[in-house]
């Protein structure tokens, strides 16, 4: 179990030890909370503000920043996925065998999708690596996908069109950071880290009372 979750555990340790600070620390929070996979759009502003040194720092912790997602490749390995799936066994949603799965009315948690190497794209659940391969092939073909591309991606032409439209629509939306933030799973080995996400603000200073000035008694009134 320890080896399977090593990427997340290492990232968690970096946050707790203070090895990660500032924007990289915030991105690491989001990754850990979501099980290792997040929509790039959710942290787009943070990514744009990263310095080259901060980007290299994240890469040293195996954080991959792709065209559509930010993720830890290690969590997509079979052993890591099997362990992660054990922690979300109570959630009813399970993806289909196809490359794209239609999402139910009640969207599954980001952790469940991460456990299967997926993330939400509009009304679909799509593979993280497939999305990146799609972006690379579209860039190489200047937006045009040939039959060989579709076969490699495991999707039909109609699915490719629907997926591309969903990606464009979600990229145009402004993410709500509070709504997209994943809630910690009680049984998750990383649930303790959620306490770090709510940093208490500085304590309010007590108001100092000014001493009351005593007026001297008027002559003759003593």
PDB file of C-alpha atoms in Angstrom:
ATOM      1  CA  UNK A   1       0.000   0.000   0.000  1.00  0.00           C
ATOM      2  CA  UNK A   2       2.795   2.390   0.904  1.00  0.00           C
ATOM      3  CA  UNK A   3       4.555   1.949  -2.418  1.00  0.00           C
ATOM      4  CA  UNK A   4       1.342   2.249  -4.408  1.00  0.00           C
ATOM      5  CA  UNK A   5       0.502   5.574  -2.778  1.00  0.00           C
ATOM      6  CA  UNK A   6       4.068   6.857  -2.679  1.00  0.00           C
ATOM      7  CA  UNK A   7       3.471   9.815  -5.053  1.00  0.00           C
ATOM      8  CA  UNK A   8       0.632  11.162  -2.904  1.00  0.00           C
ATOM      9  CA  UNK A   9       2.439  10.370   0.335  1.00  0.00           C
ATOM     10  CA  UNK A  10       5.562  12.182  -0.853  1.00  0.00           C
ATOM     11  CA  UNK A  11       3.543  15.217  -1.882  1.00  0.00           C
ATOM     12  CA  UNK A  12       1.707  15.184   1.440  1.00  0.00           C
ATOM     13  CA  UNK A  13       5.010  15.043   3.297  1.00  0.00           C
ATOM     14  CA  UNK A  14       6.325  18.020   1.335  1.00  0.00           C
ATOM     15  CA  UNK A  15       3.290  20.075   2.322  1.00  0.00           C
ATOM     16  CA  UNK A  16       3.440  19.123   5.983  1.00  0.00           C
ATOM     17  CA  UNK A  17       7.190  19.685   6.245  1.00  0.00           C
ATOM     18  CA  UNK A  18       7.043  23.074   4.565  1.00  0.00           C
ATOM     19  CA  UNK A  19       9.150  21.945   1.603  1.00  0.00           C
ATOM     20  CA  UNK A  20       6.409  23.317  -0.630  1.00  0.00           C
ATOM     21  CA  UNK A  21       5.354  26.906  -0.116  1.00  0.00           C
ATOM     22  CA  UNK A  22       3.226  29.506  -1.828  1.00  0.00           C
ATOM     23  CA  UNK A  23       1.504  28.603  -5.086  1.00  0.00           C
ATOM     24  CA  UNK A  24       3.086  25.122  -5.384  1.00  0.00           C
ATOM     25  CA  UNK A  25       1.737  24.314  -1.929  1.00  0.00           C
ATOM     26  CA  UNK A  26      -1.774  25.355  -2.948  1.00  0.00           C
ATOM     27  CA  UNK A  27      -1.649  23.225  -6.077  1.00  0.00           C
ATOM     28  CA  UNK A  28      -0.386  20.298  -4.009  1.00  0.00           C
ATOM     29  CA  UNK A  29      -3.362  20.718  -1.646  1.00  0.00           C
ATOM     30  CA  UNK A  30      -5.781  20.431  -4.517  1.00  0.00           C
ATOM     31  CA  UNK A  31      -4.050  17.360  -5.912  1.00  0.00           C
ATOM     32  CA  UNK A  32      -4.052  15.524  -2.600  1.00  0.00           C
ATOM     33  CA  UNK A  33      -7.677  16.386  -1.860  1.00  0.00           C
ATOM     34  CA  UNK A  34      -8.786  15.130  -5.278  1.00  0.00           C
ATOM     35  CA  UNK A  35      -6.736  11.934  -5.189  1.00  0.00           C
ATOM     36  CA  UNK A  36      -4.012  13.042  -7.576  1.00  0.00           C
ATOM     37  CA  UNK A  37      -5.948  14.395 -10.588  1.00  0.00           C
ATOM     38  CA  UNK A  38      -7.417  17.879 -11.099  1.00  0.00           C
ATOM     39  CA  UNK A  39      -8.750  19.905 -13.990  1.00  0.00           C
ATOM     40  CA  UNK A  40      -6.053  22.310 -15.153  1.00  0.00           C
ATOM     41  CA  UNK A  41      -8.724  25.006 -15.383  1.00  0.00           C
ATOM     42  CA  UNK A  42      -9.182  24.875 -11.593  1.00  0.00           C
ATOM     43  CA  UNK A  43      -5.598  26.055 -11.035  1.00  0.00           C
ATOM     44  CA  UNK A  44      -4.994  27.930 -14.286  1.00  0.00           C
ATOM     45  CA  UNK A  45      -4.274  31.249 -12.584  1.00  0.00           C
ATOM     46  CA  UNK A  46      -1.863  29.647 -10.143  1.00  0.00           C
ATOM     47  CA  UNK A  47      -0.044  27.852 -12.961  1.00  0.00           C
ATOM     48  CA  UNK A  48       0.268  31.057 -14.959  1.00  0.00           C
ATOM     49  CA  UNK A  49       1.821  32.802 -11.953  1.00  0.00           C
ATOM     50  CA  UNK A  50       4.391  30.073 -11.225  1.00  0.00           C
ATOM     51  CA  UNK A  51       8.033  30.970 -11.644  1.00  0.00           C
ATOM     52  CA  UNK A  52      10.388  28.604 -13.456  1.00  0.00           C
ATOM     53  CA  UNK A  53      11.855  27.578 -10.119  1.00  0.00           C
ATOM     54  CA  UNK A  54       8.383  26.773  -8.744  1.00  0.00           C
ATOM     55  CA  UNK A  55       7.566  24.724 -11.837  1.00  0.00           C
ATOM     56  CA  UNK A  56      10.764  22.728 -11.442  1.00  0.00           C
ATOM     57  CA  UNK A  57       9.949  22.211  -7.778  1.00  0.00           C
ATOM     58  CA  UNK A  58       6.557  20.715  -8.621  1.00  0.00           C
ATOM     59  CA  UNK A  59       8.157  18.485 -11.237  1.00  0.00           C
ATOM     60  CA  UNK A  60      10.580  17.124  -8.647  1.00  0.00           C
ATOM     61  CA  UNK A  61       7.493  15.804  -6.856  1.00  0.00           C
ATOM     62  CA  UNK A  62       6.320  14.149 -10.104  1.00  0.00           C
ATOM     63  CA  UNK A  63       3.529  16.664 -10.708  1.00  0.00           C
ATOM     64  CA  UNK A  64       2.614  16.648 -14.399  1.00  0.00           C
ATOM     65  CA  UNK A  65       1.082  19.812 -15.881  1.00  0.00           C
ATOM     66  CA  UNK A  66      -0.637  18.968 -19.147  1.00  0.00           C
ATOM     67  CA  UNK A  67      -2.911  20.716 -21.608  1.00  0.00           C
ATOM     68  CA  UNK A  68      -6.115  19.711 -19.834  1.00  0.00           C
ATOM     69  CA  UNK A  69      -5.133  18.293 -16.457  1.00  0.00           C
ATOM     70  CA  UNK A  70      -2.645  18.448 -13.604  1.00  0.00           C
ATOM     71  CA  UNK A  71      -1.916  15.047 -12.112  1.00  0.00           C
ATOM     72  CA  UNK A  72       0.464  12.585 -10.542  1.00  0.00           C
ATOM     73  CA  UNK A  73       1.221   9.851 -13.110  1.00  0.00           C
ATOM     74  CA  UNK A  74       1.958   7.424 -10.294  1.00  0.00           C
ATOM     75  CA  UNK A  75      -1.682   7.364  -9.150  1.00  0.00           C
ATOM     76  CA  UNK A  76      -2.712   6.029 -12.572  1.00  0.00           C
ATOM     77  CA  UNK A  77      -0.688   2.839 -12.177  1.00  0.00           C
ATOM     78  CA  UNK A  78      -2.723  -0.356 -11.633  1.00  0.00           C
ATOM     79  CA  UNK A  79      -1.728  -0.946  -7.992  1.00  0.00           C
ATOM     80  CA  UNK A  80      -2.357   2.651  -7.000  1.00  0.00           C
ATOM     81  CA  UNK A  81      -5.720   2.661  -8.740  1.00  0.00           C
ATOM     82  CA  UNK A  82      -6.767  -0.608  -7.124  1.00  0.00           C
ATOM     83  CA  UNK A  83      -5.971   0.744  -3.664  1.00  0.00           C
ATOM     84  CA  UNK A  84      -7.687   4.065  -4.326  1.00  0.00           C
ATOM     85  CA  UNK A  85     -10.775   2.252  -5.594  1.00  0.00           C
ATOM     86  CA  UNK A  86     -10.980   0.333  -2.332  1.00  0.00           C
ATOM     87  CA  UNK A  87     -11.420   3.594  -0.431  1.00  0.00           C
ATOM     88  CA  UNK A  88     -14.305   4.757  -2.617  1.00  0.00           C
ATOM     89  CA  UNK A  89     -16.114   1.414  -2.770  1.00  0.00           C
ATOM     90  CA  UNK A  90     -19.239   2.926  -1.173  1.00  0.00           C
ATOM     91  CA  UNK A  91     -19.849   5.267  -4.110  1.00  0.00           C
ATOM     92  CA  UNK A  92     -22.179   3.599  -6.629  1.00  0.00           C
ATOM     93  CA  UNK A  93     -20.813   5.078  -9.870  1.00  0.00           C
ATOM     94  CA  UNK A  94     -18.514   2.920 -11.948  1.00  0.00           C
ATOM     95  CA  UNK A  95     -17.175   3.943 -15.368  1.00  0.00           C
ATOM     96  CA  UNK A  96     -17.979   1.893 -18.441  1.00  0.00           C
ATOM     97  CA  UNK A  97     -15.521   0.012 -20.594  1.00  0.00           C
ATOM     98  CA  UNK A  98     -15.542   2.714 -23.283  1.00  0.00           C
ATOM     99  CA  UNK A  99     -13.202   5.705 -23.452  1.00  0.00           C
ATOM    100  CA  UNK A 100     -16.046   8.073 -22.563  1.00  0.00           C
ATOM    101  CA  UNK A 101     -18.624   7.481 -19.845  1.00  0.00           C
ATOM    102  CA  UNK A 102     -21.756   9.589 -19.471  1.00  0.00           C
ATOM    103  CA  UNK A 103     -21.977  11.011 -15.958  1.00  0.00           C
ATOM    104  CA  UNK A 104     -25.094  10.429 -13.829  1.00  0.00           C
ATOM    105  CA  UNK A 105     -27.295  13.244 -12.541  1.00  0.00           C
ATOM    106  CA  UNK A 106     -25.403  13.210  -9.250  1.00  0.00           C
ATOM    107  CA  UNK A 107     -21.757  13.653 -10.306  1.00  0.00           C
ATOM    108  CA  UNK A 108     -19.250  11.275  -8.693  1.00  0.00           C
ATOM    109  CA  UNK A 109     -16.572  12.688  -6.425  1.00  0.00           C
ATOM    110  CA  UNK A 110     -13.221  13.774  -7.888  1.00  0.00           C
ATOM    111  CA  UNK A 111     -11.566  11.020  -5.816  1.00  0.00           C
ATOM    112  CA  UNK A 112     -13.679   8.330  -7.412  1.00  0.00           C
ATOM    113  CA  UNK A 113     -12.805   9.561 -10.876  1.00  0.00           C
ATOM    114  CA  UNK A 114      -9.127   9.860  -9.934  1.00  0.00           C
ATOM    115  CA  UNK A 115      -9.195   6.271  -8.703  1.00  0.00           C
ATOM    116  CA  UNK A 116     -10.107   5.198 -12.235  1.00  0.00           C
ATOM    117  CA  UNK A 117      -7.726   7.615 -13.954  1.00  0.00           C
ATOM    118  CA  UNK A 118     -10.601   9.817 -15.069  1.00  0.00           C
ATOM    119  CA  UNK A 119     -11.813  13.383 -14.706  1.00  0.00           C
ATOM    120  CA  UNK A 120     -14.966  15.275 -15.536  1.00  0.00           C
ATOM    121  CA  UNK A 121     -15.316  16.940 -18.931  1.00  0.00           C
ATOM    122  CA  UNK A 122     -18.765  18.455 -19.260  1.00  0.00           C
ATOM    123  CA  UNK A 123     -21.250  15.572 -19.017  1.00  0.00           C
ATOM    124  CA  UNK A 124     -18.577  12.937 -19.540  1.00  0.00           C
ATOM    125  CA  UNK A 125     -15.896  11.137 -17.564  1.00  0.00           C
ATOM    126  CA  UNK A 126     -12.764  10.841 -19.688  1.00  0.00           C
ATOM    127  CA  UNK A 127      -9.318   9.355 -19.160  1.00  0.00           C
ATOM    128  CA  UNK A 128      -6.623  11.814 -18.121  1.00  0.00           C
ATOM    129  CA  UNK A 129      -3.998  10.335 -20.424  1.00  0.00           C
ATOM    130  CA  UNK A 130      -6.478  10.077 -23.302  1.00  0.00           C
ATOM    131  CA  UNK A 131      -7.261  13.792 -22.970  1.00  0.00           C
ATOM    132  CA  UNK A 132      -3.580  14.677 -23.190  1.00  0.00           C
ATOM    133  CA  UNK A 133      -3.108  12.391 -26.180  1.00  0.00           C
ATOM    134  CA  UNK A 134      -6.109  14.071 -27.808  1.00  0.00           C
ATOM    135  CA  UNK A 135      -4.533  17.497 -27.292  1.00  0.00           C
ATOM    136  CA  UNK A 136      -1.218  16.329 -28.780  1.00  0.00           C
ATOM    137  CA  UNK A 137      -2.855  14.760 -31.827  1.00  0.00           C
ATOM    138  CA  UNK A 138      -5.058  17.784 -32.428  1.00  0.00           C
ATOM    139  CA  UNK A 139      -2.020  20.054 -32.235  1.00  0.00           C
ATOM    140  CA  UNK A 140      -0.067  17.854 -34.653  1.00  0.00           C
ATOM    141  CA  UNK A 141      -2.965  17.720 -37.109  1.00  0.00           C
ATOM    142  CA  UNK A 142      -3.889  21.390 -36.669  1.00  0.00           C
ATOM    143  CA  UNK A 143      -7.204  20.444 -35.110  1.00  0.00           C
ATOM    144  CA  UNK A 144      -7.976  17.607 -37.523  1.00  0.00           C
ATOM    145  CA  UNK A 145      -8.139  13.994 -36.323  1.00  0.00           C
ATOM    146  CA  UNK A 146      -7.681  11.196 -38.826  1.00  0.00           C
ATOM    147  CA  UNK A 147      -8.931   7.623 -38.475  1.00  0.00           C
ATOM    148  CA  UNK A 148      -5.613   6.476 -37.005  1.00  0.00           C
ATOM    149  CA  UNK A 149      -5.931   9.111 -34.272  1.00  0.00           C
ATOM    150  CA  UNK A 150      -9.470   8.043 -33.404  1.00  0.00           C
ATOM    151  CA  UNK A 151      -8.421   4.387 -33.282  1.00  0.00           C
ATOM    152  CA  UNK A 152      -5.493   5.190 -30.978  1.00  0.00           C
ATOM    153  CA  UNK A 153      -7.734   7.257 -28.696  1.00  0.00           C
ATOM    154  CA  UNK A 154     -10.478   4.631 -28.668  1.00  0.00           C
ATOM    155  CA  UNK A 155     -13.253   7.053 -29.587  1.00  0.00           C
ATOM    156  CA  UNK A 156     -15.519   7.607 -32.569  1.00  0.00           C
ATOM    157  CA  UNK A 157     -15.651  10.769 -34.647  1.00  0.00           C
ATOM    158  CA  UNK A 158     -18.911  11.814 -32.955  1.00  0.00           C
ATOM    159  CA  UNK A 159     -17.375  11.218 -29.525  1.00  0.00           C
ATOM    160  CA  UNK A 160     -14.317  13.254 -30.507  1.00  0.00           C
ATOM    161  CA  UNK A 161     -16.543  16.145 -31.581  1.00  0.00           C
ATOM    162  CA  UNK A 162     -18.599  15.956 -28.373  1.00  0.00           C
ATOM    163  CA  UNK A 163     -15.473  15.776 -26.238  1.00  0.00           C
ATOM    164  CA  UNK A 164     -13.812  18.693 -28.028  1.00  0.00           C
ATOM    165  CA  UNK A 165     -16.954  20.805 -27.617  1.00  0.00           C
ATOM    166  CA  UNK A 166     -17.152  19.918 -23.912  1.00  0.00           C
ATOM    167  CA  UNK A 167     -13.501  20.851 -23.406  1.00  0.00           C
ATOM    168  CA  UNK A 168     -14.008  24.216 -25.086  1.00  0.00           C
ATOM    169  CA  UNK A 169     -17.121  24.899 -23.014  1.00  0.00           C
ATOM    170  CA  UNK A 170     -15.449  24.072 -19.712  1.00  0.00           C
ATOM    171  CA  UNK A 171     -12.369  26.121 -20.586  1.00  0.00           C
ATOM    172  CA  UNK A 172     -14.633  29.121 -21.175  1.00  0.00           C
ATOM    173  CA  UNK A 173     -16.167  28.828 -17.709  1.00  0.00           C
ATOM    174  CA  UNK A 174     -14.660  30.426 -14.638  1.00  0.00           C
ATOM    175  CA  UNK A 175     -14.107  27.812 -11.939  1.00  0.00           C
ATOM    176  CA  UNK A 176     -15.617  28.319  -8.506  1.00  0.00           C
ATOM    177  CA  UNK A 177     -12.750  27.419  -6.197  1.00  0.00           C
ATOM    178  CA  UNK A 178     -14.993  26.823  -3.190  1.00  0.00           C
ATOM    179  CA  UNK A 179     -17.403  24.545  -5.055  1.00  0.00           C
ATOM    180  CA  UNK A 180     -14.656  22.598  -6.814  1.00  0.00           C
ATOM    181  CA  UNK A 181     -12.692  21.949  -3.680  1.00  0.00           C
ATOM    182  CA  UNK A 182     -13.049  18.290  -2.773  1.00  0.00           C
ATOM    183  CA  UNK A 183     -14.209  17.306   0.675  1.00  0.00           C
ATOM    184  CA  UNK A 184     -11.870  14.975   2.569  1.00  0.00           C
ATOM    185  CA  UNK A 185     -12.912  11.341   2.712  1.00  0.00           C
ATOM    186  CA  UNK A 186     -13.029  10.150   6.306  1.00  0.00           C
ATOM    187  CA  UNK A 187     -11.560   6.735   5.526  1.00  0.00           C
ATOM    188  CA  UNK A 188      -8.853   8.046   3.209  1.00  0.00           C
ATOM    189  CA  UNK A 189      -5.263   7.754   4.458  1.00  0.00           C
ATOM    190  CA  UNK A 190      -4.798  11.373   3.398  1.00  0.00           C
ATOM    191  CA  UNK A 191      -7.849  12.794   5.171  1.00  0.00           C
ATOM    192  CA  UNK A 192      -5.686  14.260   7.934  1.00  0.00           C
ATOM    193  CA  UNK A 193      -4.155  16.613   5.414  1.00  0.00           C
ATOM    194  CA  UNK A 194      -7.490  18.382   4.964  1.00  0.00           C
ATOM    195  CA  UNK A 195      -6.960  20.124   8.285  1.00  0.00           C
ATOM    196  CA  UNK A 196      -4.105  22.017   6.675  1.00  0.00           C
ATOM    197  CA  UNK A 197      -6.366  23.437   3.974  1.00  0.00           C
ATOM    198  CA  UNK A 198      -8.211  25.657   6.413  1.00  0.00           C
ATOM    199  CA  UNK A 199      -5.490  27.791   7.852  1.00  0.00           C
ATOM    200  CA  UNK A 200      -6.788  29.862  10.790  1.00  0.00           C
ATOM    201  CA  UNK A 201      -6.554  33.573  10.361  1.00  0.00           C
ATOM    202  CA  UNK A 202      -4.665  35.802  12.772  1.00  0.00           C
ATOM    203  CA  UNK A 203      -6.343  36.125  16.123  1.00  0.00           C
ATOM    204  CA  UNK A 204      -8.148  39.385  16.645  1.00  0.00           C
ATOM    205  CA  UNK A 205      -6.426  41.660  19.087  1.00  0.00           C
ATOM    206  CA  UNK A 206      -8.502  42.576  22.119  1.00  0.00           C
ATOM    207  CA  UNK A 207      -9.574  46.174  22.170  1.00  0.00           C
ATOM    208  CA  UNK A 208      -7.678  48.204  24.703  1.00  0.00           C
ATOM    209  CA  UNK A 209      -9.853  50.274  26.960  1.00  0.00           C
ATOM    210  CA  UNK A 210      -8.785  53.774  27.577  1.00  0.00           C
ATOM    211  CA  UNK A 211      -8.656  54.704  31.265  1.00  0.00           C
ATOM    212  CA  UNK A 212     -11.454  57.008  32.317  1.00  0.00           C
ATOM    213  CA  UNK A 213     -10.327  60.487  33.106  1.00  0.00           C
ATOM    214  CA  UNK A 214     -11.451  61.662  36.507  1.00  0.00           C
ATOM    215  CA  UNK A 215     -12.272  65.315  36.569  1.00  0.00           C
ATOM    216  CA  UNK A 216     -11.124  67.172  39.688  1.00  0.00           C
ATOM    217  CA  UNK A 217     -13.928  68.333  41.929  1.00  0.00           C
ATOM    218  CA  UNK A 218     -14.869  71.968  41.587  1.00  0.00           C
ATOM    219  CA  UNK A 219     -13.807  74.224  44.484  1.00  0.00           C
ATOM    220  CA  UNK A 220     -16.412  74.346  47.185  1.00  0.00           C
ATOM    221  CA  UNK A 221     -18.021  71.048  46.180  1.00  0.00           C
ATOM    222  CA  UNK A 222     -15.686  68.832  48.178  1.00  0.00           C
TER     223      UNK A 222
END
